[in-house]
Amino acid sequence: DSREGGALQWDKTDLSENGDWWDSGFGTDVKSPDAHELILYCDCNPGLKYGHIEAALRVHRELARTGHDMIFEHLTFRNAGVHAIAGGGPSRNMIVRACRFEFIGGSVWSKKLHIRFGNGVACWNTGENILVEDNVFYEIYDSAVTHQGGKECVAAQDFVIRRNVFIRCGMAAYEQRDVLPLSAEFVNNVCMDAGRGFSHRHTTSPRQSEIWPQPMGHHIFLWRIEQPTEGARFIIKRNLFLDAPAGAAIYSIICRAAEEQIDIDENTYQMRERTLVNRYFGEDFATFAAYAAATGKDGHSAAYGEA
């Protein structure tokens, strides 16, 4: 695949490599075209060097809006400035099947903090009877799939993510935030190269985020959950976790009572480049053996590449 994403520079004086770009309007609400300046760095005429140049805009927050009783099937979502499928309304009875997501996100969330954002499939507040299966997520700035929300966020029900391929997700393949689900499954997925790709270009690890200086670029990211969910059933099973060199296969910073409720087993770990395998129960684990022994999770899983 010869396509590549350009790298945002926070100051135009830092433009130095082909594909670097700077926009005077990011982090602001530019109204006048006369006041808008966009610069793309190139060592020659970019019209000669590149066969196609496309700018992903932040005019809309998503390419398609979530809702109820919907099926997204055999579609390609590409080059979105913020999210691919998202929205503020309730997400119920929704299927995302056999779709491809490429180069999603990267718009500026906070110019002051140097934080950008953008997800593949994002269910806000409500996630009820959601199926995400047989998709490919490639080059996602933040999370490929996530359920999160604000003060009205309720526990997800029948939230199933299965048989997907996740490649180069900047934050996570799956991000669970705010409340542990009543019933959710992350099963039979392939996750690789978390934290690689355009989301980490021109950044010093760890990437800027709301949890900086903690690492960013995981396969599963669990955070902002301060209490367990009564009757929770959250399964993470039969997944293949490949490299996550900037972060971990599973990175949890939620309360221990909620961590105890998660069923993690029958996974395969083959992480050759890593800073850690998992973070769980408040501890960073550099090896799978240490993690499994200390947590009791992944008792029937396999790890390859460790001495």
PDB file of C-alpha atoms in Angstrom:
ATOM      1  CA  ASP A   1       0.000   0.000   0.000  1.00  0.00           C
ATOM      2  CA  SER A   2       1.719   3.189  -1.180  1.00  0.00           C
ATOM      3  CA  ARG A   3      -0.721   5.529   0.553  1.00  0.00           C
ATOM      4  CA  GLU A   4       0.528   7.434   3.552  1.00  0.00           C
ATOM      5  CA  GLY A   5      -0.804  10.066   5.903  1.00  0.00           C
ATOM      6  CA  GLY A   6       0.827  13.432   6.236  1.00  0.00           C
ATOM      7  CA  ALA A   7       2.250  14.534   9.566  1.00  0.00           C
ATOM      8  CA  LEU A   8       0.833  17.574  11.321  1.00  0.00           C
ATOM      9  CA  GLN A   9       3.400  19.963  12.752  1.00  0.00           C
ATOM     10  CA  TRP A  10       2.251  22.272  15.525  1.00  0.00           C
ATOM     11  CA  ASP A  11       4.404  25.136  14.238  1.00  0.00           C
ATOM     12  CA  LYS A  12       5.115  25.905  10.590  1.00  0.00           C
ATOM     13  CA  THR A  13       8.782  26.502  11.400  1.00  0.00           C
ATOM     14  CA  ASP A  14       9.038  22.755  12.167  1.00  0.00           C
ATOM     15  CA  LEU A  15       8.128  21.632   8.636  1.00  0.00           C
ATOM     16  CA  SER A  16      11.083  19.514   7.540  1.00  0.00           C
ATOM     17  CA  GLU A  17      10.025  16.253   5.834  1.00  0.00           C
ATOM     18  CA  ASN A  18       7.927  15.323   2.827  1.00  0.00           C
ATOM     19  CA  GLY A  19       4.308  15.108   3.904  1.00  0.00           C
ATOM     20  CA  ASP A  20       4.656  17.512   6.841  1.00  0.00           C
ATOM     21  CA  TRP A  21       1.847  20.029   6.938  1.00  0.00           C
ATOM     22  CA  TRP A  22       0.635  22.942   8.999  1.00  0.00           C
ATOM     23  CA  ASP A  23      -2.715  24.743   9.022  1.00  0.00           C
ATOM     24  CA  SER A  24      -3.289  28.148  10.590  1.00  0.00           C
ATOM     25  CA  GLY A  25      -6.878  27.131  11.269  1.00  0.00           C
ATOM     26  CA  PHE A  26      -6.468  24.007  13.388  1.00  0.00           C
ATOM     27  CA  GLY A  27      -7.845  24.455  16.872  1.00  0.00           C
ATOM     28  CA  THR A  28      -9.820  27.532  15.782  1.00  0.00           C
ATOM     29  CA  ASP A  29     -13.014  28.358  13.913  1.00  0.00           C
ATOM     30  CA  VAL A  30     -11.711  29.946  10.720  1.00  0.00           C
ATOM     31  CA  LYS A  31     -14.364  31.943   8.875  1.00  0.00           C
ATOM     32  CA  SER A  32     -12.409  34.015   6.384  1.00  0.00           C
ATOM     33  CA  PRO A  33     -10.521  32.257   3.542  1.00  0.00           C
ATOM     34  CA  ASP A  34      -8.185  35.258   3.417  1.00  0.00           C
ATOM     35  CA  ALA A  35      -6.981  34.460   6.934  1.00  0.00           C
ATOM     36  CA  HIS A  36      -6.469  30.761   6.286  1.00  0.00           C
ATOM     37  CA  GLU A  37      -3.023  29.401   5.476  1.00  0.00           C
ATOM     38  CA  LEU A  38      -2.280  25.731   4.654  1.00  0.00           C
ATOM     39  CA  ILE A  39       1.287  24.592   3.980  1.00  0.00           C
ATOM     40  CA  LEU A  40       2.439  21.171   2.748  1.00  0.00           C
ATOM     41  CA  TYR A  41       6.192  20.514   2.827  1.00  0.00           C
ATOM     42  CA  CYS A  42       7.738  18.840  -0.208  1.00  0.00           C
ATOM     43  CA  ASP A  43      11.279  18.711  -1.573  1.00  0.00           C
ATOM     44  CA  CYS A  44       9.931  19.383  -5.077  1.00  0.00           C
ATOM     45  CA  ASN A  45       6.684  20.289  -6.794  1.00  0.00           C
ATOM     46  CA  PRO A  46       4.123  18.180  -4.859  1.00  0.00           C
ATOM     47  CA  GLY A  47       2.036  17.910  -8.032  1.00  0.00           C
ATOM     48  CA  LEU A  48       4.902  15.988  -9.610  1.00  0.00           C
ATOM     49  CA  LYS A  49       5.846  13.929  -6.577  1.00  0.00           C
ATOM     50  CA  TYR A  50       2.370  12.699  -5.664  1.00  0.00           C
ATOM     51  CA  GLY A  51      -0.289  11.247  -7.927  1.00  0.00           C
ATOM     52  CA  HIS A  52      -3.055  12.273  -5.569  1.00  0.00           C
ATOM     53  CA  ILE A  53      -3.277  14.609  -2.566  1.00  0.00           C
ATOM     54  CA  GLU A  54      -6.348  14.753  -0.366  1.00  0.00           C
ATOM     55  CA  ALA A  55      -7.072  16.879   2.693  1.00  0.00           C
ATOM     56  CA  ALA A  56      -9.420  15.348   5.280  1.00  0.00           C
ATOM     57  CA  LEU A  57     -11.669  18.108   6.600  1.00  0.00           C
ATOM     58  CA  ARG A  58     -13.311  18.684   9.948  1.00  0.00           C
ATOM     59  CA  VAL A  59     -16.494  20.143   8.487  1.00  0.00           C
ATOM     60  CA  HIS A  60     -18.472  17.157   9.791  1.00  0.00           C
ATOM     61  CA  ARG A  61     -17.655  15.143  12.907  1.00  0.00           C
ATOM     62  CA  GLU A  62     -18.426  11.836  11.188  1.00  0.00           C
ATOM     63  CA  LEU A  63     -18.873  10.268   7.759  1.00  0.00           C
ATOM     64  CA  ALA A  64     -22.003   8.428   8.934  1.00  0.00           C
ATOM     65  CA  ARG A  65     -24.118   8.891  12.035  1.00  0.00           C
ATOM     66  CA  THR A  66     -24.991   6.167  14.483  1.00  0.00           C
ATOM     67  CA  GLY A  67     -28.623   5.509  15.232  1.00  0.00           C
ATOM     68  CA  HIS A  68     -31.042   2.617  15.630  1.00  0.00           C
ATOM     69  CA  ASP A  69     -32.006  -0.308  13.388  1.00  0.00           C
ATOM     70  CA  MET A  70     -29.163   0.259  10.933  1.00  0.00           C
ATOM     71  CA  ILE A  71     -26.816  -1.942   8.903  1.00  0.00           C
ATOM     72  CA  PHE A  72     -23.501  -0.709   7.437  1.00  0.00           C
ATOM     73  CA  GLU A  73     -22.203  -3.415   5.114  1.00  0.00           C
ATOM     74  CA  HIS A  74     -19.508  -3.670   2.394  1.00  0.00           C
ATOM     75  CA  LEU A  75     -18.602   0.015   2.631  1.00  0.00           C
ATOM     76  CA  THR A  76     -15.258   1.814   2.763  1.00  0.00           C
ATOM     77  CA  PHE A  77     -14.821   4.730   5.147  1.00  0.00           C
ATOM     78  CA  ARG A  78     -11.697   6.666   4.251  1.00  0.00           C
ATOM     79  CA  ASN A  79      -9.947   9.934   5.087  1.00  0.00           C
ATOM     80  CA  ALA A  80     -12.242  11.341   7.778  1.00  0.00           C
ATOM     81  CA  GLY A  81     -10.954  14.294   9.778  1.00  0.00           C
ATOM     82  CA  VAL A  82     -12.686  13.116  12.954  1.00  0.00           C
ATOM     83  CA  HIS A  83     -14.805   9.924  13.151  1.00  0.00           C
ATOM     84  CA  ALA A  84     -16.058   7.392  10.581  1.00  0.00           C
ATOM     85  CA  ILE A  85     -19.305   6.160  12.207  1.00  0.00           C
ATOM     86  CA  ALA A  86     -20.337   8.157  15.268  1.00  0.00           C
ATOM     87  CA  GLY A  87     -22.952  10.520  16.629  1.00  0.00           C
ATOM     88  CA  GLY A  88     -24.540  11.858  19.772  1.00  0.00           C
ATOM     89  CA  GLY A  89     -27.786   9.895  19.601  1.00  0.00           C
ATOM     90  CA  PRO A  90     -28.537   6.449  21.075  1.00  0.00           C
ATOM     91  CA  SER A  91     -26.912   3.522  19.252  1.00  0.00           C
ATOM     92  CA  ARG A  92     -29.267   0.531  19.221  1.00  0.00           C
ATOM     93  CA  ASN A  93     -29.727  -2.477  16.945  1.00  0.00           C
ATOM     94  CA  MET A  94     -26.782  -1.554  14.718  1.00  0.00           C
ATOM     95  CA  ILE A  95     -24.561  -3.805  12.589  1.00  0.00           C
ATOM     96  CA  VAL A  96     -21.213  -2.843  11.046  1.00  0.00           C
ATOM     97  CA  ARG A  97     -20.134  -5.744   8.847  1.00  0.00           C
ATOM     98  CA  ALA A  98     -17.465  -6.380   6.202  1.00  0.00           C
ATOM     99  CA  CYS A  99     -16.466  -2.724   5.959  1.00  0.00           C
ATOM    100  CA  ARG A 100     -13.028  -1.128   5.635  1.00  0.00           C
ATOM    101  CA  PHE A 101     -11.854   1.880   7.625  1.00  0.00           C
ATOM    102  CA  GLU A 102      -8.710   3.731   6.469  1.00  0.00           C
ATOM    103  CA  PHE A 103      -6.948   6.875   7.723  1.00  0.00           C
ATOM    104  CA  ILE A 104      -9.602   7.976  10.180  1.00  0.00           C
ATOM    105  CA  GLY A 105      -9.156  10.912  12.554  1.00  0.00           C
ATOM    106  CA  GLY A 106      -6.326  13.314  13.287  1.00  0.00           C
ATOM    107  CA  SER A 107      -8.233  16.576  13.810  1.00  0.00           C
ATOM    108  CA  VAL A 108      -7.122  18.799  16.656  1.00  0.00           C
ATOM    109  CA  TRP A 109      -8.926  18.257  19.965  1.00  0.00           C
ATOM    110  CA  SER A 110      -6.754  20.646  21.976  1.00  0.00           C
ATOM    111  CA  LYS A 111      -4.256  22.997  20.369  1.00  0.00           C
ATOM    112  CA  LYS A 112      -2.955  23.972  23.807  1.00  0.00           C
ATOM    113  CA  LEU A 113      -2.275  20.374  24.877  1.00  0.00           C
ATOM    114  CA  HIS A 114      -1.245  19.178  21.389  1.00  0.00           C
ATOM    115  CA  ILE A 115      -3.906  16.436  21.450  1.00  0.00           C
ATOM    116  CA  ARG A 116      -5.724  15.172  18.354  1.00  0.00           C
ATOM    117  CA  PHE A 117      -8.566  12.655  18.050  1.00  0.00           C
ATOM    118  CA  GLY A 118     -10.804  10.509  15.836  1.00  0.00           C
ATOM    119  CA  ASN A 119     -12.384   7.027  16.067  1.00  0.00           C
ATOM    120  CA  GLY A 120     -13.674   4.379  13.657  1.00  0.00           C
ATOM    121  CA  VAL A 121     -16.961   3.243  15.234  1.00  0.00           C
ATOM    122  CA  ALA A 122     -17.953   5.257  18.308  1.00  0.00           C
ATOM    123  CA  CYS A 123     -21.123   4.671  20.316  1.00  0.00           C
ATOM    124  CA  TRP A 124     -21.855   7.590  22.627  1.00  0.00           C
ATOM    125  CA  ASN A 125     -23.693   7.025  25.933  1.00  0.00           C
ATOM    126  CA  THR A 126     -25.810   4.110  24.658  1.00  0.00           C
ATOM    127  CA  GLY A 127     -24.567   0.929  22.978  1.00  0.00           C
ATOM    128  CA  GLU A 128     -27.336  -1.666  22.834  1.00  0.00           C
ATOM    129  CA  ASN A 129     -27.387  -4.697  20.536  1.00  0.00           C
ATOM    130  CA  ILE A 130     -24.316  -3.622  18.544  1.00  0.00           C
ATOM    131  CA  LEU A 131     -22.436  -6.018  16.234  1.00  0.00           C
ATOM    132  CA  VAL A 132     -19.076  -5.106  14.671  1.00  0.00           C
ATOM    133  CA  GLU A 133     -17.790  -8.075  12.656  1.00  0.00           C
ATOM    134  CA  ASP A 134     -15.526  -9.006   9.745  1.00  0.00           C
ATOM    135  CA  ASN A 135     -14.165  -5.483   9.243  1.00  0.00           C
ATOM    136  CA  VAL A 136     -10.672  -4.143   8.593  1.00  0.00           C
ATOM    137  CA  PHE A 137      -9.510  -1.088  10.539  1.00  0.00           C
ATOM    138  CA  TYR A 138      -6.289   0.402   9.173  1.00  0.00           C
ATOM    139  CA  GLU A 139      -4.601   3.620  10.337  1.00  0.00           C
ATOM    140  CA  ILE A 140      -7.056   4.920  12.947  1.00  0.00           C
ATOM    141  CA  TYR A 141      -5.845   7.964  14.871  1.00  0.00           C
ATOM    142  CA  ASP A 142      -7.450   7.035  18.200  1.00  0.00           C
ATOM    143  CA  SER A 143      -9.675   3.965  18.686  1.00  0.00           C
ATOM    144  CA  ALA A 144     -11.132   1.673  16.050  1.00  0.00           C
ATOM    145  CA  VAL A 145     -14.183   0.809  18.171  1.00  0.00           C
ATOM    146  CA  THR A 146     -15.303   2.452  21.386  1.00  0.00           C
ATOM    147  CA  HIS A 147     -18.234   2.836  23.743  1.00  0.00           C
ATOM    148  CA  GLN A 148     -17.996   5.951  25.876  1.00  0.00           C
ATOM    149  CA  GLY A 149     -20.039   8.923  26.975  1.00  0.00           C
ATOM    150  CA  GLY A 150     -20.729  11.696  29.405  1.00  0.00           C
ATOM    151  CA  LYS A 151     -22.833  11.890  32.556  1.00  0.00           C
ATOM    152  CA  GLU A 152     -25.661   9.976  30.848  1.00  0.00           C
ATOM    153  CA  CYS A 153     -23.460   7.065  29.744  1.00  0.00           C
ATOM    154  CA  VAL A 154     -25.090   3.700  30.487  1.00  0.00           C
ATOM    155  CA  ALA A 155     -23.578   0.220  30.449  1.00  0.00           C
ATOM    156  CA  ALA A 156     -23.460  -1.330  26.996  1.00  0.00           C
ATOM    157  CA  GLN A 157     -25.580  -4.417  26.337  1.00  0.00           C
ATOM    158  CA  ASP A 158     -24.986  -7.102  23.711  1.00  0.00           C
ATOM    159  CA  PHE A 159     -21.984  -5.197  22.350  1.00  0.00           C
ATOM    160  CA  VAL A 160     -20.083  -7.690  20.196  1.00  0.00           C
ATOM    161  CA  ILE A 161     -16.799  -7.112  18.338  1.00  0.00           C
ATOM    162  CA  ARG A 162     -15.646 -10.243  16.511  1.00  0.00           C
ATOM    163  CA  ARG A 163     -13.495 -11.458  13.604  1.00  0.00           C
ATOM    164  CA  ASN A 164     -12.056  -8.030  12.798  1.00  0.00           C
ATOM    165  CA  VAL A 165      -8.516  -7.058  11.825  1.00  0.00           C
ATOM    166  CA  PHE A 166      -7.062  -4.009  13.565  1.00  0.00           C
ATOM    167  CA  ILE A 167      -3.849  -2.498  12.162  1.00  0.00           C
ATOM    168  CA  ARG A 168      -2.070   0.657  13.362  1.00  0.00           C
ATOM    169  CA  CYS A 169      -4.585   2.032  15.827  1.00  0.00           C
ATOM    170  CA  GLY A 170      -3.105   5.041  17.603  1.00  0.00           C
ATOM    171  CA  MET A 171      -5.025   4.702  20.865  1.00  0.00           C
ATOM    172  CA  ALA A 172      -6.571   1.211  20.767  1.00  0.00           C
ATOM    173  CA  ALA A 173      -8.367  -1.392  18.706  1.00  0.00           C
ATOM    174  CA  TYR A 174     -11.078  -1.305  21.384  1.00  0.00           C
ATOM    175  CA  GLU A 175     -11.499   1.415  24.002  1.00  0.00           C
ATOM    176  CA  GLN A 176     -13.945   0.904  26.877  1.00  0.00           C
ATOM    177  CA  ARG A 177     -14.497   4.073  28.868  1.00  0.00           C
ATOM    178  CA  ASP A 178     -16.740   5.402  31.654  1.00  0.00           C
ATOM    179  CA  VAL A 179     -18.721   2.258  32.537  1.00  0.00           C
ATOM    180  CA  LEU A 180     -18.103  -1.480  32.251  1.00  0.00           C
ATOM    181  CA  PRO A 181     -20.639  -3.199  29.940  1.00  0.00           C
ATOM    182  CA  LEU A 182     -23.439  -5.451  31.129  1.00  0.00           C
ATOM    183  CA  SER A 183     -22.688  -7.783  28.238  1.00  0.00           C
ATOM    184  CA  ALA A 184     -19.905  -7.335  25.706  1.00  0.00           C
ATOM    185  CA  GLU A 185     -17.501  -9.533  23.756  1.00  0.00           C
ATOM    186  CA  PHE A 186     -14.194  -8.821  22.063  1.00  0.00           C
ATOM    187  CA  VAL A 187     -13.493 -12.194  20.460  1.00  0.00           C
ATOM    188  CA  ASN A 188     -11.612 -13.803  17.549  1.00  0.00           C
ATOM    189  CA  ASN A 189      -9.957 -10.554  16.452  1.00  0.00           C
ATOM    190  CA  VAL A 190      -6.456  -9.937  15.093  1.00  0.00           C
ATOM    191  CA  CYS A 191      -4.676  -6.875  16.505  1.00  0.00           C
ATOM    192  CA  MET A 192      -1.300  -5.664  15.256  1.00  0.00           C
ATOM    193  CA  ASP A 193       1.040  -2.680  15.231  1.00  0.00           C
ATOM    194  CA  ALA A 194      -0.828  -0.585  17.789  1.00  0.00           C
ATOM    195  CA  GLY A 195       0.718   2.856  18.110  1.00  0.00           C
ATOM    196  CA  ARG A 196       2.327   2.774  14.685  1.00  0.00           C
ATOM    197  CA  GLY A 197       1.372   4.726  11.585  1.00  0.00           C
ATOM    198  CA  PHE A 198       0.403   8.329  10.976  1.00  0.00           C
ATOM    199  CA  SER A 199      -0.943   8.873  14.487  1.00  0.00           C
ATOM    200  CA  HIS A 200       2.559   8.696  15.986  1.00  0.00           C
ATOM    201  CA  ARG A 201       4.560  10.520  13.324  1.00  0.00           C
ATOM    202  CA  HIS A 202       6.631  13.434  14.641  1.00  0.00           C
ATOM    203  CA  THR A 203       5.751  12.546  18.234  1.00  0.00           C
ATOM    204  CA  THR A 204       7.957  11.686  21.158  1.00  0.00           C
ATOM    205  CA  SER A 205       6.760   8.533  22.884  1.00  0.00           C
ATOM    206  CA  PRO A 206       4.540   8.488  24.845  1.00  0.00           C
ATOM    207  CA  ARG A 207       2.143  10.306  22.548  1.00  0.00           C
ATOM    208  CA  GLN A 208       0.355  13.302  24.014  1.00  0.00           C
ATOM    209  CA  SER A 209      -2.963  12.282  25.587  1.00  0.00           C
ATOM    210  CA  GLU A 210      -5.221  12.914  28.555  1.00  0.00           C
ATOM    211  CA  ILE A 211      -3.243  10.313  30.529  1.00  0.00           C
ATOM    212  CA  TRP A 212       0.240  11.530  29.547  1.00  0.00           C
ATOM    213  CA  PRO A 213       2.939  10.503  30.454  1.00  0.00           C
ATOM    214  CA  GLN A 214       1.384   7.025  30.514  1.00  0.00           C
ATOM    215  CA  PRO A 215       1.863   5.120  27.237  1.00  0.00           C
ATOM    216  CA  MET A 216      -0.587   5.254  24.363  1.00  0.00           C
ATOM    217  CA  GLY A 217      -1.075   2.722  21.577  1.00  0.00           C
ATOM    218  CA  HIS A 218      -2.730  -0.426  22.943  1.00  0.00           C
ATOM    219  CA  HIS A 219      -4.936  -3.209  21.612  1.00  0.00           C
ATOM    220  CA  ILE A 220      -7.428  -2.946  24.502  1.00  0.00           C
ATOM    221  CA  PHE A 221      -7.612   0.284  26.510  1.00  0.00           C
ATOM    222  CA  LEU A 222      -9.755   0.455  29.668  1.00  0.00           C
ATOM    223  CA  TRP A 223     -10.035   3.741  31.560  1.00  0.00           C
ATOM    224  CA  ARG A 224     -12.246   6.216  33.450  1.00  0.00           C
ATOM    225  CA  ILE A 225     -14.185   3.376  35.087  1.00  0.00           C
ATOM    226  CA  GLU A 226     -14.294   4.045  38.829  1.00  0.00           C
ATOM    227  CA  GLN A 227     -16.703   1.340  39.961  1.00  0.00           C
ATOM    228  CA  PRO A 228     -17.862  -2.120  38.896  1.00  0.00           C
ATOM    229  CA  THR A 229     -21.084  -2.755  37.000  1.00  0.00           C
ATOM    230  CA  GLU A 230     -23.511  -5.051  38.795  1.00  0.00           C
ATOM    231  CA  GLY A 231     -23.953  -8.198  36.719  1.00  0.00           C
ATOM    232  CA  ALA A 232     -21.225  -7.221  34.241  1.00  0.00           C
ATOM    233  CA  ARG A 233     -20.205  -9.767  31.599  1.00  0.00           C
ATOM    234  CA  PHE A 234     -17.250  -8.561  29.545  1.00  0.00           C
ATOM    235  CA  ILE A 235     -15.347 -11.222  27.580  1.00  0.00           C
ATOM    236  CA  ILE A 236     -11.954 -10.806  25.883  1.00  0.00           C
ATOM    237  CA  LYS A 237     -11.195 -14.197  24.331  1.00  0.00           C
ATOM    238  CA  ARG A 238      -9.560 -16.022  21.409  1.00  0.00           C
ATOM    239  CA  ASN A 239      -7.809 -12.928  20.057  1.00  0.00           C
ATOM    240  CA  LEU A 240      -4.380 -12.731  18.438  1.00  0.00           C
ATOM    241  CA  PHE A 241      -2.367  -9.899  19.976  1.00  0.00           C
ATOM    242  CA  LEU A 242       0.679  -8.966  17.905  1.00  0.00           C
ATOM    243  CA  ASP A 243       3.051  -6.032  18.392  1.00  0.00           C
ATOM    244  CA  ALA A 244       2.099  -2.979  20.434  1.00  0.00           C
ATOM    245  CA  PRO A 245       5.562  -1.416  20.805  1.00  0.00           C
ATOM    246  CA  ALA A 246       4.344   1.900  22.206  1.00  0.00           C
ATOM    247  CA  GLY A 247       1.957   0.390  24.753  1.00  0.00           C
ATOM    248  CA  ALA A 248       0.398  -2.916  25.754  1.00  0.00           C
ATOM    249  CA  ALA A 249      -1.954  -5.603  24.508  1.00  0.00           C
ATOM    250  CA  ILE A 250      -4.299  -4.776  27.396  1.00  0.00           C
ATOM    251  CA  TYR A 251      -3.809  -1.519  29.283  1.00  0.00           C
ATOM    252  CA  SER A 252      -6.166  -1.029  32.206  1.00  0.00           C
ATOM    253  CA  ILE A 253      -6.296   1.930  34.568  1.00  0.00           C
ATOM    254  CA  ILE A 254      -9.794   1.241  35.930  1.00  0.00           C
ATOM    255  CA  CYS A 255     -10.792   0.242  39.453  1.00  0.00           C
ATOM    256  CA  ARG A 256      -9.739  -3.234  40.552  1.00  0.00           C
ATOM    257  CA  ALA A 257     -13.307  -4.345  41.299  1.00  0.00           C
ATOM    258  CA  ALA A 258     -14.220  -3.732  37.657  1.00  0.00           C
ATOM    259  CA  GLU A 259     -11.050  -5.475  36.464  1.00  0.00           C
ATOM    260  CA  GLU A 260     -12.032  -8.547  38.472  1.00  0.00           C
ATOM    261  CA  GLN A 261     -15.263  -8.781  36.445  1.00  0.00           C
ATOM    262  CA  ILE A 262     -13.547  -9.077  33.050  1.00  0.00           C
ATOM    263  CA  ASP A 263     -13.133 -12.575  31.609  1.00  0.00           C
ATOM    264  CA  ILE A 264      -9.805 -12.660  29.738  1.00  0.00           C
ATOM    265  CA  ASP A 265      -8.715 -16.046  28.370  1.00  0.00           C
ATOM    266  CA  GLU A 266      -7.779 -18.236  25.390  1.00  0.00           C
ATOM    267  CA  ASN A 267      -5.827 -15.422  23.717  1.00  0.00           C
ATOM    268  CA  THR A 268      -2.544 -15.676  21.841  1.00  0.00           C
ATOM    269  CA  TYR A 269       0.253 -13.186  22.481  1.00  0.00           C
ATOM    270  CA  GLN A 270       3.127 -12.831  20.033  1.00  0.00           C
ATOM    271  CA  MET A 271       4.577  -9.416  20.809  1.00  0.00           C
ATOM    272  CA  ARG A 272       8.181  -9.193  19.684  1.00  0.00           C
ATOM    273  CA  GLU A 273       8.505  -5.426  20.085  1.00  0.00           C
ATOM    274  CA  ARG A 274       7.110  -4.080  23.311  1.00  0.00           C
ATOM    275  CA  THR A 275       7.550  -1.864  26.306  1.00  0.00           C
ATOM    276  CA  LEU A 276       5.206  -4.080  28.333  1.00  0.00           C
ATOM    277  CA  VAL A 277       2.766  -6.926  27.764  1.00  0.00           C
ATOM    278  CA  ASN A 278      -0.161  -5.772  29.894  1.00  0.00           C
ATOM    279  CA  ARG A 279      -1.039  -3.374  32.676  1.00  0.00           C
ATOM    280  CA  TYR A 280      -3.546  -4.812  35.144  1.00  0.00           C
ATOM    281  CA  PHE A 281      -4.377  -4.486  38.849  1.00  0.00           C
ATOM    282  CA  GLY A 282      -2.251  -1.346  38.943  1.00  0.00           C
ATOM    283  CA  GLU A 283       0.939  -3.065  37.813  1.00  0.00           C
ATOM    284  CA  ASP A 284       2.957  -2.990  34.585  1.00  0.00           C
ATOM    285  CA  PHE A 285       3.969  -6.468  33.390  1.00  0.00           C
ATOM    286  CA  ALA A 286       6.994  -6.869  31.150  1.00  0.00           C
ATOM    287  CA  THR A 287       6.347 -10.591  30.595  1.00  0.00           C
ATOM    288  CA  PHE A 288       3.251 -12.639  29.993  1.00  0.00           C
ATOM    289  CA  ALA A 289       4.255 -15.163  32.657  1.00  0.00           C
ATOM    290  CA  ALA A 290       4.432 -12.496  35.356  1.00  0.00           C
ATOM    291  CA  TYR A 291       1.089 -11.010  34.304  1.00  0.00           C
ATOM    292  CA  ALA A 292      -0.751 -14.359  34.245  1.00  0.00           C
ATOM    293  CA  ALA A 293       0.677 -15.430  37.602  1.00  0.00           C
ATOM    294  CA  ALA A 294      -0.182 -12.172  39.361  1.00  0.00           C
ATOM    295  CA  THR A 295      -3.679 -11.652  37.943  1.00  0.00           C
ATOM    296  CA  GLY A 296      -5.066 -15.126  37.271  1.00  0.00           C
ATOM    297  CA  LYS A 297      -6.183 -13.874  33.848  1.00  0.00           C
ATOM    298  CA  ASP A 298      -5.419 -15.641  30.545  1.00  0.00           C
ATOM    299  CA  GLY A 299      -5.038 -18.995  32.292  1.00  0.00           C
ATOM    300  CA  HIS A 300      -5.586 -20.907  29.040  1.00  0.00           C
ATOM    301  CA  SER A 301      -3.796 -18.472  26.753  1.00  0.00           C
ATOM    302  CA  ALA A 302      -0.478 -18.832  24.937  1.00  0.00           C
ATOM    303  CA  ALA A 303       2.486 -16.504  24.612  1.00  0.00           C
ATOM    304  CA  TYR A 304       5.276 -16.852  22.050  1.00  0.00           C
ATOM    305  CA  GLY A 305       8.639 -15.181  21.808  1.00  0.00           C
ATOM    306  CA  GLU A 306       9.451 -15.028  25.508  1.00  0.00           C
ATOM    307  CA  ALA A 307      12.564 -16.694  26.897  1.00  0.00           C
TER     308      ALA A 307
END
